[in-house]
């Protein structure tokens, strides 16, 4: 019932059934939240009646009453969305305290300091959450008292200190809002519920949902629970723990606790807590109880848990459990370990890992040689792995602005808060001087896969002067630092990085994924290095090798330019001969690297003017090299310029108007394939792809040149081999007449970049001018060049696939555009029944996992449908 009760509420209900020690309470549903927001922030009579009934039930169970002068009920009011959004919405503790009940709590607990500390926390949270008063104004009053009394920390303040602070807090509320702090507990409760409901629409929650693709129409539940206190003295405490290490995935409790504190003290980063293992010595009985509860919850939820707990006067209470957010490395390690422990199956492990986490797992690390000669300036807690360098920023706004200007930035804060989310998402790394491994900065950075170091107390950050002092060195916003999120070390300047070594656990999961995936994953690449990288990441072959990139190399661009400037076929012969030698060398390297795995080579695609010089100096140099007068070079370049080059003289149109270029490329491909097959005693089966087909006649025409060239090579070499000719489907018309084209093609490869461009009428080179606004205003659900537009482009692909296979049942169909590495797009490709996707080498592991997940989900849906 997560959708109705929210994640927190559903987990509290389940823990109640498991007879866990949780405080009494009730949940107000997400449905109530959405109704409240829809009805313009008003409680309906029916909603108020149900809340009152639930409150009466809670008062009976607890034996306490709101506003009682003998046994007052105090509650917490917490948000709880269906999908976890840590720190993005609001919480209020100690609700029910007022000028009278605080005295009763002081008397009943025998601890006046505790009672007034609780009361000031309520007023402070209320001021921040309900009245939206800047929290710094409240913190400033505490700092004043500490300075006046010479006390170092909040825990040293006594009842008299807190009473003075409470008086100032009330003054702030009166000055800022013109009203008194409410004394009636029920009024407090309704105002708190309203604030939590409204927090669903606050800017940081909206930003988090946008960044994590969480729908806006889910709403949040509100959980109202009887308060339990970790700040009653030395037999009380509070903590946050993970059942496994969220950074590495290693088994064993990982977390922190504070004696004589409330939960906010741990996660806010204001006080630096103790490691959870220290609790074994401090409270051995409680520690053993926690171990048992962790084991029960892991087996129940079949996943690593993130647990909040409070110890009140020696009694343990579990406040919350949820599946723990973890680093990409930990995600893979935990999944593999849960399989080996018999808790989940291999298929469940494959489904557990977010595909984009694998991309993050391939983050760089610092170069080992550079690291060996570097000395750390300081060391903090390694909260999220990775390595990053950048300019220092002291605010989220500063980080965002400088990132948009093209700078690599680091976000340095004393501690982060949810308001910093915009800065965290653009930062290469996040560093805080306070807080522990479960602080806001640590949890959010791990979830985003951003390198992070927390609790680095050696950093003296002045957020007003925009300086950070480390030892005797002062750094400003103009300085670079390098951050190692795996070790927690911070270095001056920029250290070079290298790719991280692959994890054994990742290879194991990807091996399981390959066994269930319904489609193959290939890599895009046109150099030996690209191909080797793709194959190393597990590509089943090369789905797109772009030959035009090879012509830009220094040793052949002149020959290419001579060929373009030639006036006739005769003048093109010599430069084409030179290009053929170079191309054949490229193809031999590629075939040797790939062995017998498929390689699809696309013939020349871009318009010819892209290869020509643009500056006067370059034109003069070309004139000298060719002997052609400069005026004629300039004239020829001008003639080749196009008004709309992406829809101009390119692709198949080049092969038709300059068939000798197409013939040269085909001969180079086939000769290379024959020679490598002979030399390596293997069977190379090259695939030749003709781009930008709009008619079946175009494909048949150029295919004739390809076949004739291949036959000539076979005759010269005295050997034949299997090869395939296909086309790139990237024009809407080609999709609509795919049945005609399929009669001439052995394979289709959807070039989704151009297909998207031509379907939407968006220029890929200019879309950045308006696309951000479209995404912000939700005129589009996602960037269609990165995530497939299923409603439009996807339907064209569906038509083309169905028509193509109907006309040619042996047709192989795949995708080689940017969306080939996007998990959501891959899921649609599985649904269409495509044979493969092809993506950049470093996205191959992501695509392998996404393909397996899509296949497993499709099988599950089919099984459910047949069961019905």
XYZ file of C-alpha atoms in Angstrom, residues 557-559 561-562 565 578 617-630 633:
22
model
C 42.410 15.018 -44.713
C 44.450 16.565 -47.561
C 43.673 13.609 -49.861
C 40.048 17.651 -49.750
C 41.779 17.005 -53.080
C 37.946 19.733 -55.152
C 45.413 7.267 -51.245
C 45.014 30.449 -43.911
C 43.716 26.889 -44.335
C 42.326 27.717 -47.778
C 45.689 29.201 -48.847
C 47.425 26.055 -47.577
C 45.028 23.860 -49.583
C 45.627 26.009 -52.672
C 49.367 25.489 -52.360
C 49.032 21.723 -51.826
C 46.728 21.221 -54.827
C 48.117 23.823 -57.212
C 44.599 25.181 -57.609
C 44.413 29.008 -57.543
C 43.118 30.355 -54.235
C 39.425 26.986 -53.995
